[in-house]
Coordinates of C-alpha atoms and ligand atoms in Angstrom, one line a residue:
M18 CA -8.5 -2.8 63.0
K19 CA -10.6 0.2 62.2
L20 CA -7.6 2.1 61.0
F21 CA -6.6 -0.8 58.8
S22 CA -10.0 -1.0 57.1
R23 CA -10.1 2.7 56.5
C24 CA -6.6 2.6 54.9
Y25 CA -7.7 -0.4 52.9
L26 CA -10.8 1.4 51.7
I27 CA -8.7 4.5 50.6
I28 CA -6.2 2.3 48.8
T29 CA -9.1 0.5 47.0
F30 CA -10.6 3.8 45.9
V31 CA -7.3 5.0 44.7
L32 CA -6.6 1.8 42.8
L33 CA -10.1 1.9 41.3
A34 CA -9.6 5.5 40.2
V35 CA -6.3 4.5 38.5
I36 CA -8.0 1.6 36.7
V37 CA -10.9 3.7 35.5
Q38 CA -8.5 6.4 34.3
A39 CA -6.4 3.9 32.5
Q40 CA -9.4 2.5 30.6
G41 CA -10.8 5.8 29.8
L42 CA -14.5 6.3 29.0
P43 CA -16.4 3.1 28.1
Q44 CA -15.8 2.5 24.3
E45 CA -18.9 2.7 22.1
Q46 CA -20.1 -0.6 20.7
F47 CA -21.4 -1.3 17.2
L48 CA -23.0 -4.5 16.0
I49 CA -23.0 -5.7 12.3
Y50 CA -25.2 -8.8 11.9
N51 CA -26.5 -11.1 9.2
A52 CA -23.1 -10.6 7.5
Q53 CA -21.2 -12.8 5.1
I54 CA -17.7 -12.4 6.6
V55 CA -14.8 -13.1 4.2
D56 CA -12.0 -14.8 6.1
V57 CA -8.9 -14.0 4.1
L58 CA -6.8 -16.4 6.2
T59 CA -8.9 -19.5 5.3
G60 CA -10.4 -18.3 2.1
K61 CA -13.8 -19.2 3.4
I62 CA -17.0 -17.2 4.1
K63 CA -18.5 -17.3 7.6
S64 CA -22.2 -17.0 6.9
E65 CA -24.8 -14.9 8.7
M66 CA -22.6 -14.0 11.6
A67 CA -22.7 -11.1 14.0
L68 CA -19.6 -9.0 14.5
L69 CA -19.3 -6.9 17.6
I70 CA -17.0 -3.9 17.5
E71 CA -15.9 -1.9 20.6
G72 CA -14.1 1.4 19.8
D73 CA -11.9 0.5 16.9
Q74 CA -11.5 -3.2 17.7
I75 CA -13.3 -6.4 16.8
K76 CA -14.5 -7.6 20.2
A77 CA -16.5 -10.8 19.2
L78 CA -17.8 -12.8 16.3
G79 CA -20.8 -15.1 16.8
D80 CA -24.5 -15.4 17.4
F81 CA -26.7 -12.4 17.0
N82 CA -28.9 -13.2 20.0
Q83 CA -25.9 -13.4 22.3
L84 CA -24.1 -10.4 21.0
S85 CA -27.0 -8.0 20.5
K86 CA -28.2 -8.1 24.2
D87 CA -26.9 -4.8 25.4
I88 CA -26.5 -2.9 22.1
P89 CA -29.0 -0.2 21.3
Q90 CA -30.8 -0.5 18.0
S91 CA -29.2 2.7 16.7
Q92 CA -25.8 0.9 17.1
Q93 CA -26.8 -2.1 15.0
L94 CA -26.5 -2.7 11.3
D95 CA -28.3 -5.4 9.3
A96 CA -25.8 -6.5 6.7
K97 CA -28.1 -9.0 5.0
N98 CA -26.7 -10.0 1.5
K99 CA -23.5 -7.9 2.2
F100 CA -20.0 -9.4 2.1
I101 CA -17.5 -8.0 4.6
I102 CA -13.9 -7.9 3.8
P103 CA -11.0 -6.3 5.8
G104 CA -10.2 -2.8 4.7
L105 CA -8.0 -2.7 1.6
W106 CA -4.4 -1.8 1.7
D107 CA -2.7 0.2 -1.1
M108 CA 0.9 -0.9 -0.5
H109 CA 2.6 1.6 -2.8
I110 CA 1.6 5.3 -3.1
H111 CA 3.5 8.5 -3.0
L112 CA 2.2 11.7 -1.3
E113 CA 4.5 14.0 -3.1
V114 CA 5.6 17.3 -4.7
Q115 CA 6.4 20.4 -2.7
G116 CA 3.7 23.0 -3.2
L117 CA 1.0 20.3 -3.5
E118 CA 0.7 19.5 0.2
E119 CA -2.9 20.7 0.3
D120 CA -3.8 18.7 -2.8
N121 CA -2.4 15.5 -1.4
Q122 CA -4.0 16.1 2.0
A123 CA -7.4 16.7 0.5
L124 CA -7.2 13.3 -1.1
L125 CA -6.6 11.3 2.1
P126 CA -10.3 10.7 2.9
L127 CA -10.9 9.6 -0.7
F128 CA -9.0 6.4 0.0
I129 CA -11.6 5.6 2.6
A130 CA -14.4 6.1 0.1
F131 CA -12.7 3.5 -2.1
G132 CA -12.5 1.0 0.7
I133 CA -8.8 1.6 1.3
T134 CA -8.3 1.9 5.0
T135 CA -4.5 1.6 5.0
V136 CA -1.8 3.0 2.7
R137 CA 2.0 2.6 2.5
D138 CA 3.7 5.7 1.3
C139 CA 6.9 4.8 -0.4
A140 CA 8.9 8.0 0.2
S141 CA 8.9 11.4 -1.5
D142 CA 10.1 15.0 -1.2
L143 CA 7.2 15.5 1.3
G144 CA 8.6 12.8 3.5
E145 CA 8.7 14.9 6.7
T146 CA 5.2 16.2 6.1
V147 CA 3.9 12.7 5.5
L148 CA 5.5 11.5 8.7
K149 CA 3.6 14.3 10.5
W150 CA 0.3 13.3 8.8
R151 CA 0.9 9.7 9.9
D152 CA 1.1 10.8 13.5
E153 CA -1.9 13.2 13.2
I154 CA -4.0 10.4 11.7
N155 CA -2.9 8.0 14.5
A156 CA -3.8 10.7 17.0
G157 CA -7.3 11.2 15.4
K158 CA -6.5 14.8 14.4
L159 CA -6.6 14.1 10.7
F160 CA -9.1 11.9 8.8
G161 CA -7.5 9.5 6.4
P162 CA -6.4 5.9 6.0
N163 CA -3.9 4.3 8.4
L164 CA -0.6 5.6 7.0
F165 CA 2.6 3.8 7.0
T166 CA 5.5 5.6 5.4
A167 CA 9.2 5.4 4.5
G168 CA 9.5 9.1 4.9
L169 CA 12.6 10.0 2.9
K170 CA 14.5 7.4 0.9
L171 CA 18.2 6.5 0.6
E172 CA 19.9 7.3 -2.7
G173 CA 23.3 8.2 -4.2
K174 CA 24.5 11.7 -4.9
N175 CA 22.6 13.8 -7.5
S176 CA 19.6 11.6 -7.5
S177 CA 16.9 12.4 -10.1
W178 CA 14.3 12.5 -7.3
K179 CA 13.9 15.5 -5.0
G180 CA 14.3 15.2 -1.3
D181 CA 16.3 11.9 -1.2
L182 CA 18.8 11.2 1.5
E183 CA 21.9 11.2 -0.7
I184 CA 24.9 9.2 0.5
E185 CA 28.4 8.5 -0.9
N186 CA 30.0 6.4 1.7
E187 CA 29.4 4.4 4.9
T188 CA 29.9 7.4 7.2
E189 CA 27.1 9.3 5.4
L190 CA 25.0 6.2 5.4
N191 CA 25.3 5.9 9.2
L192 CA 24.5 9.6 9.6
M193 CA 21.4 9.2 7.5
M194 CA 20.3 6.2 9.5
D195 CA 20.7 8.2 12.7
K196 CA 18.3 10.7 11.2
Q197 CA 15.9 7.9 10.2
D198 CA 16.0 6.7 13.8
V199 CA 14.7 10.1 14.9
W200 CA 12.0 10.3 12.2
A201 CA 11.0 6.6 12.9
P202 CA 9.7 5.6 9.5
D203 CA 7.7 2.4 9.2
F204 CA 10.2 0.9 6.8
I205 CA 13.3 2.0 4.9
K206 CA 13.2 2.5 1.1
I207 CA 16.3 2.4 -1.0
T208 CA 16.5 3.2 -4.7
D209 CA 19.0 2.7 -7.5
N210 CA 19.1 5.9 -9.5
K211 CA 22.6 6.9 -8.3
L212 CA 23.2 4.4 -5.6
H213 CA 25.4 1.6 -6.7
G214 CA 25.7 -2.1 -5.6
E215 CA 28.3 -2.0 -2.9
L216 CA 26.8 0.9 -0.9
F217 CA 23.3 -0.2 -1.7
L218 CA 24.1 -3.6 -0.1
K219 CA 25.6 -1.9 2.9
S220 CA 22.5 0.3 3.2
I221 CA 20.3 -2.8 3.3
Q222 CA 22.5 -4.3 6.0
A223 CA 22.6 -1.1 8.1
A224 CA 18.8 -0.7 7.9
H225 CA 18.2 -4.3 8.7
E226 CA 20.5 -4.3 11.6
R227 CA 18.6 -1.3 13.1
G228 CA 15.5 -3.4 12.9
Y229 CA 13.7 -1.9 9.9
V230 CA 11.9 -3.8 7.1
V231 CA 13.7 -2.8 3.9
S232 CA 12.2 -2.4 0.5
G233 CA 13.2 -0.7 -2.8
H234 CA 14.5 -1.0 -6.3
V235 CA 17.1 -3.5 -7.6
P236 CA 20.4 -2.0 -8.7
I237 CA 21.8 -3.7 -11.8
D238 CA 25.0 -4.7 -10.1
L239 CA 23.5 -6.8 -7.3
T240 CA 21.7 -10.2 -7.4
L241 CA 18.3 -10.4 -5.8
E242 CA 19.6 -13.3 -3.7
E243 CA 22.4 -11.4 -2.1
M244 CA 20.1 -8.5 -1.4
V245 CA 17.5 -10.8 0.3
D246 CA 20.3 -12.4 2.3
A247 CA 21.4 -9.0 3.5
G248 CA 17.9 -8.2 4.8
F249 CA 15.9 -6.9 1.8
S250 CA 12.2 -7.8 2.1
S251 CA 10.4 -6.4 -0.9
V252 CA 10.9 -5.5 -4.5
E253 CA 9.0 -2.4 -5.6
H254 CA 8.0 -2.9 -9.3
A255 CA 7.9 -6.5 -10.5
S256 CA 9.7 -5.7 -13.8
Y257 CA 13.0 -6.0 -11.8
L258 CA 12.2 -9.7 -11.4
N259 CA 12.4 -10.2 -15.1
R260 CA 16.2 -10.4 -14.7
L261 CA 15.7 -13.8 -13.1
G262 CA 14.9 -15.3 -16.5
Y263 CA 18.5 -14.6 -17.6
D264 CA 22.0 -15.4 -16.3
Q265 CA 21.7 -12.7 -13.6
E266 CA 24.5 -14.1 -11.4
E267 CA 26.9 -14.1 -14.4
I268 CA 25.9 -10.7 -15.5
V269 CA 26.2 -9.2 -12.0
A270 CA 29.6 -10.9 -11.5
Q271 CA 30.9 -9.4 -14.8
L272 CA 29.6 -6.0 -13.8
K273 CA 31.4 -6.2 -10.5
A274 CA 34.6 -7.3 -12.2
G275 CA 34.3 -4.4 -14.7
T276 CA 34.2 -6.7 -17.8
L277 CA 30.7 -5.6 -18.7
T278 CA 29.1 -2.1 -18.8
N279 CA 25.7 -1.3 -17.5
A280 CA 24.5 -0.7 -21.1
Q281 CA 25.8 -4.2 -22.1
A282 CA 24.1 -5.7 -19.2
G283 CA 20.9 -3.9 -20.1
A284 CA 21.1 -5.4 -23.7
L285 CA 21.6 -8.9 -22.3
Y286 CA 18.5 -8.6 -20.3
K287 CA 16.6 -7.9 -23.5
G288 CA 17.5 -11.3 -25.0
I289 CA 15.5 -14.5 -24.8
F290 CA 13.7 -14.9 -21.4
D291 CA 14.0 -18.4 -20.0
Q292 CA 10.8 -19.1 -18.1
Q293 CA 12.1 -22.3 -16.4
K294 CA 15.1 -20.6 -15.1
A295 CA 13.0 -17.7 -13.9
D296 CA 10.6 -20.1 -12.1
R297 CA 13.6 -21.8 -10.4
N298 CA 14.9 -18.4 -9.2
Y299 CA 11.5 -17.2 -8.1
K300 CA 11.2 -20.3 -6.0
I301 CA 14.6 -19.6 -4.3
L302 CA 13.4 -16.1 -3.4
G303 CA 9.9 -17.3 -2.4
D304 CA 11.6 -19.8 0.0
K305 CA 13.6 -16.9 1.5
G306 CA 10.4 -14.9 2.1
L307 CA 10.6 -12.2 -0.5
Y308 CA 7.7 -9.9 -1.2
V309 CA 6.9 -8.1 -4.5
T310 CA 4.7 -5.1 -5.2
P311 CA 4.2 -5.4 -9.0
T312 CA 2.6 -1.9 -9.6
Y313 CA 1.2 -2.9 -13.1
I314 CA -1.5 -0.2 -13.5
G315 CA 0.9 2.6 -14.5
G316 CA 2.4 0.5 -17.3
R317 CA -1.1 -0.4 -18.5
Q318 CA -2.3 3.2 -18.6
I319 CA 0.6 4.2 -20.8
A320 CA 0.7 1.1 -23.0
Y321 CA -3.0 1.5 -23.8
G322 CA -3.0 5.3 -23.7
D323 CA -3.5 5.4 -27.5
E324 CA -6.8 3.5 -27.2
E325 CA -8.4 5.3 -24.3
N326 CA -9.3 9.0 -23.7
H327 CA -8.3 9.6 -20.1
L328 CA -9.2 13.3 -20.3
L329 CA -12.7 12.3 -19.4
D330 CA -11.8 10.0 -16.5
S331 CA -13.8 11.1 -13.4
M332 CA -10.5 11.3 -11.4
M333 CA -9.2 13.9 -13.9
T334 CA -12.4 15.9 -14.2
K335 CA -13.7 15.8 -10.6
Y336 CA -11.2 14.9 -8.0
L337 CA -7.6 15.8 -8.9
T338 CA -6.6 19.5 -9.1
K339 CA -5.1 21.0 -12.3
A340 CA -1.8 21.3 -10.6
F341 CA -1.9 17.6 -9.6
T342 CA -2.7 16.4 -13.1
A343 CA -0.2 18.8 -15.0
E344 CA 2.3 16.0 -15.4
Y345 CA -0.3 13.5 -16.5
L346 CA -1.4 15.9 -19.3
K347 CA 2.2 16.3 -20.4
R348 CA 2.6 12.5 -20.6
I349 CA -0.6 12.2 -22.6
E350 CA 0.8 14.8 -25.0
R351 CA 4.1 12.9 -25.3
L352 CA 2.2 9.7 -26.1
K353 CA 0.9 11.3 -29.2
N354 CA 4.5 11.4 -30.6
E355 CA 5.1 7.6 -30.2
T356 CA 5.1 5.4 -33.3
P357 CA 2.7 2.4 -33.7
E358 CA 5.7 0.2 -33.2
Q359 CA 6.6 1.8 -29.9
M360 CA 3.0 1.4 -28.7
K361 CA 2.9 -2.2 -29.8
E362 CA 6.1 -2.9 -27.9
R363 CA 4.7 -1.2 -24.8
K364 CA 1.7 -3.5 -24.9
Q365 CA 3.8 -6.6 -25.4
T366 CA 6.0 -5.6 -22.5
Y367 CA 3.0 -5.0 -20.3
Q368 CA 1.4 -8.3 -21.3
F369 CA 4.7 -10.1 -20.6
N370 CA 5.1 -8.4 -17.2
I371 CA 1.6 -9.4 -16.0
S372 CA 2.1 -13.0 -17.3
Q373 CA 4.7 -13.5 -14.6
L374 CA 2.3 -12.8 -11.7
V375 CA 0.9 -16.4 -11.4
H376 CA 4.5 -17.6 -11.5
Y377 CA 5.4 -15.5 -8.5
Q378 CA 2.3 -16.8 -6.7
D379 CA 3.2 -20.4 -7.5
A380 CA 6.8 -19.9 -6.4
G381 CA 5.7 -18.6 -3.0
I382 CA 6.7 -15.0 -3.5
T383 CA 4.3 -12.9 -1.5
I384 CA 2.4 -10.5 -3.6
L385 CA 1.5 -7.0 -2.3
A386 CA -1.2 -4.9 -4.1
G387 CA 0.1 -1.4 -4.7
S388 CA -0.8 1.2 -7.3
D389 CA 2.2 3.7 -7.3
G390 CA -0.5 6.3 -7.4
A391 CA 1.2 9.7 -7.3
V392 CA 1.5 13.2 -8.9
L393 CA 4.5 12.1 -10.9
N394 CA 3.1 8.8 -12.2
A395 CA 1.0 9.6 -15.2
L396 CA -2.6 8.4 -14.9
V397 CA -2.0 6.4 -11.7
Y398 CA -4.9 7.9 -9.8
P399 CA -4.8 8.1 -6.0
A400 CA -7.2 5.5 -4.5
Q401 CA -9.0 4.3 -7.7
S402 CA -5.8 2.9 -9.2
L403 CA -5.5 0.3 -6.4
I404 CA -9.0 -1.1 -7.4
Q405 CA -7.8 -1.1 -11.1
E406 CA -4.6 -3.0 -10.0
L407 CA -6.7 -5.6 -8.3
Q408 CA -8.7 -6.1 -11.5
I409 CA -5.4 -6.6 -13.3
F410 CA -4.3 -9.2 -10.8
Q411 CA -7.5 -11.1 -11.4
D412 CA -7.3 -10.8 -15.2
A413 CA -3.6 -12.0 -15.0
G414 CA -4.9 -15.3 -13.5
L415 CA -4.7 -14.7 -9.8
K416 CA -7.6 -16.3 -7.8
P417 CA -9.9 -13.7 -6.2
I418 CA -8.9 -14.9 -2.7
D419 CA -5.2 -14.4 -3.6
V420 CA -6.0 -10.9 -5.0
L421 CA -7.8 -10.0 -1.8
R422 CA -4.9 -11.4 0.3
A423 CA -2.5 -9.2 -1.7
A424 CA -4.6 -6.2 -0.7
T425 CA -5.1 -7.1 3.0
I426 CA -3.3 -9.6 5.1
N427 CA -0.1 -9.7 3.0
G428 CA 0.4 -6.0 3.6
A429 CA 0.0 -6.4 7.3
R430 CA 2.4 -9.3 7.4
F431 CA 5.0 -7.3 5.4
L432 CA 4.8 -4.5 8.0
K433 CA 4.7 -7.0 10.9
K434 CA 1.2 -5.7 11.9
D435 CA -0.7 -9.0 11.2
K436 CA -1.4 -9.6 14.8
E437 CA -3.5 -6.4 14.9
M438 CA -4.6 -5.8 11.3
G439 CA -5.3 -7.4 8.0
S440 CA -8.1 -9.8 8.6
I441 CA -11.4 -10.0 10.4
D442 CA -10.6 -11.6 13.8
I443 CA -11.2 -11.0 17.4
G444 CA -8.8 -8.5 18.9
K445 CA -7.9 -7.0 15.5
R446 CA -8.6 -3.4 14.3
A447 CA -12.0 -3.0 12.9
D448 CA -11.2 -1.8 9.5
L449 CA -14.0 -3.3 7.4
V450 CA -15.6 -2.8 4.0
L451 CA -19.1 -3.9 3.2
L452 CA -19.6 -5.1 -0.5
D453 CA -22.8 -5.7 -2.4
S454 CA -21.5 -8.9 -4.0
N455 CA -19.0 -11.8 -3.3
P456 CA -15.4 -10.7 -3.9
L457 CA -14.3 -14.4 -3.9
E458 CA -16.3 -14.8 -7.1
D459 CA -15.1 -11.6 -8.8
I460 CA -12.8 -9.0 -7.3
N461 CA -14.7 -6.4 -9.2
A462 CA -17.0 -6.6 -6.1
T463 CA -14.7 -4.0 -4.6
T464 CA -16.1 -1.4 -6.9
H465 CA -19.5 -1.7 -5.2
I466 CA -19.1 -0.5 -1.6
S467 CA -22.1 0.0 0.6
G468 CA -20.2 0.9 3.8
V469 CA -16.8 1.2 5.5
F470 CA -16.1 0.8 9.2
T471 CA -12.9 2.5 10.3
K472 CA -11.6 4.8 13.1
S473 CA -14.3 3.6 15.4
S474 CA -17.1 4.8 13.0
Y475 CA -19.4 3.3 10.5
L476 CA -19.6 5.2 7.2
G477 CA -22.7 4.3 5.1
R478 CA -23.1 5.0 1.4
A479 CA -24.3 8.5 2.1
D480 CA -21.3 9.3 4.3
L481 CA -18.9 7.9 1.6
D482 CA -20.7 10.0 -1.0
K483 CA -20.2 13.1 1.2
I484 CA -16.4 12.3 1.3
L485 CA -16.5 12.3 -2.6
S486 CA -18.4 15.5 -2.8
D487 CA -16.0 17.2 -0.3
A488 CA -13.1 16.1 -2.4
R489 CA -14.8 17.6 -5.5
E490 CA -15.3 20.8 -3.7
A491 CA -11.7 20.9 -2.5
K492 CA -10.5 20.5 -6.1
V493 CA -12.6 23.4 -7.3
R494 CA -11.4 25.6 -4.4
L495 CA -7.7 24.8 -4.9
D496 CA -8.0 25.2 -8.7
K497 CA -9.7 28.6 -8.2
S498 CA -7.1 29.7 -5.6
R499 CA -4.4 29.3 -8.3
E500 CA -6.2 31.1 -11.1
K501 CA -4.8 34.3 -12.5
Ligands
ZN25 ZN1 6.8 4.4 -6.4

């Protein structure tokens, strides 16, 4: 009996030790109270609630008196008159250009200062480096937003982008997909510069069969419907959807039969746009669960580039290195050569493109907010351009709640992370932004941030300003290091 109880005791101690080890140290708790919590799922505001965070997770939502019991004063924040939203997601960025690794890396914290706690990198020549940054951020070794990435993207031979995984046949496709399985990107991106319909469609199928979410451009010789049926989830750049206001099926059929050239097809897509036909087609794709990341801001910056002096933008003067903005400056120079007619046409195209946004929303196509911020996309500034994109969505007629969903829960759903991220709910990751005014009245509220909670820490205004000044210092240092 004695021996039995001694054994029992030892086993109990061992078990306890294992449990304590598994749970690690007790997670630090943080309480935010008096908050107006924006519930992006219901579109309602939960008033004057307390929100208990443990580590990087939302532990409880409820009454201040109940939740504050064991929390020291130093771990409490009075959020009176503040509105709390889930951290924003920029669903289309590129960390790119070899030689500019340091410049890109120095900008990662800047996203946090703009309330962007998650980004989706849509492939670049730095793909393998970005995959490494993703893992370092996840391991807490590098400070930046949660980073999802496609790594390197699939393309045809002699693609105009550097670093693509170029394929010519199914054997090469499968080899590249084997490589992808080793890299483990968060989704697969496929583009249409040199990759034509047949192999593009096979690429969608192959990626889908291996369990990836698939996104990308739309080759001219495929219909969106056949792509979605093959496992394609999101269209990057909404202008591809304009083809749905034309006889897309007929044009694609003729391209496949060889009775129409790409140039002829392109000309047909410049004819009269049929809004009713487009709406019917949007609805078919909405019902099939398609997502779209419009990326309007780049088009806007160029279309109105003759009316605005971007040389004085704070992103240009303070945060982005000379090497980073070299392409931007070239683009500004080239704009000067455009005729008034060309600029007028750019503005008309832009206005037409944004006019379709409410049609997507009404048709049930899920909208993702993404900037396309990158070195090679003129005047599309990292971090800030996402906030500008949100303003465009609102100006184009989207309700503020739908704009907010496009920049939070929709992104999480697209990446199948909505059980753990994307809204303010118990058990979800505590990525939060505190705003001074109500974003459901005006999405411009996202430009007035008083604090961000992410990676188990609260960053008040002074901390966010420190991130900004660090970024300014990094720019000066990098610029200096390249002088002479
Ligand atoms: Zn892009």
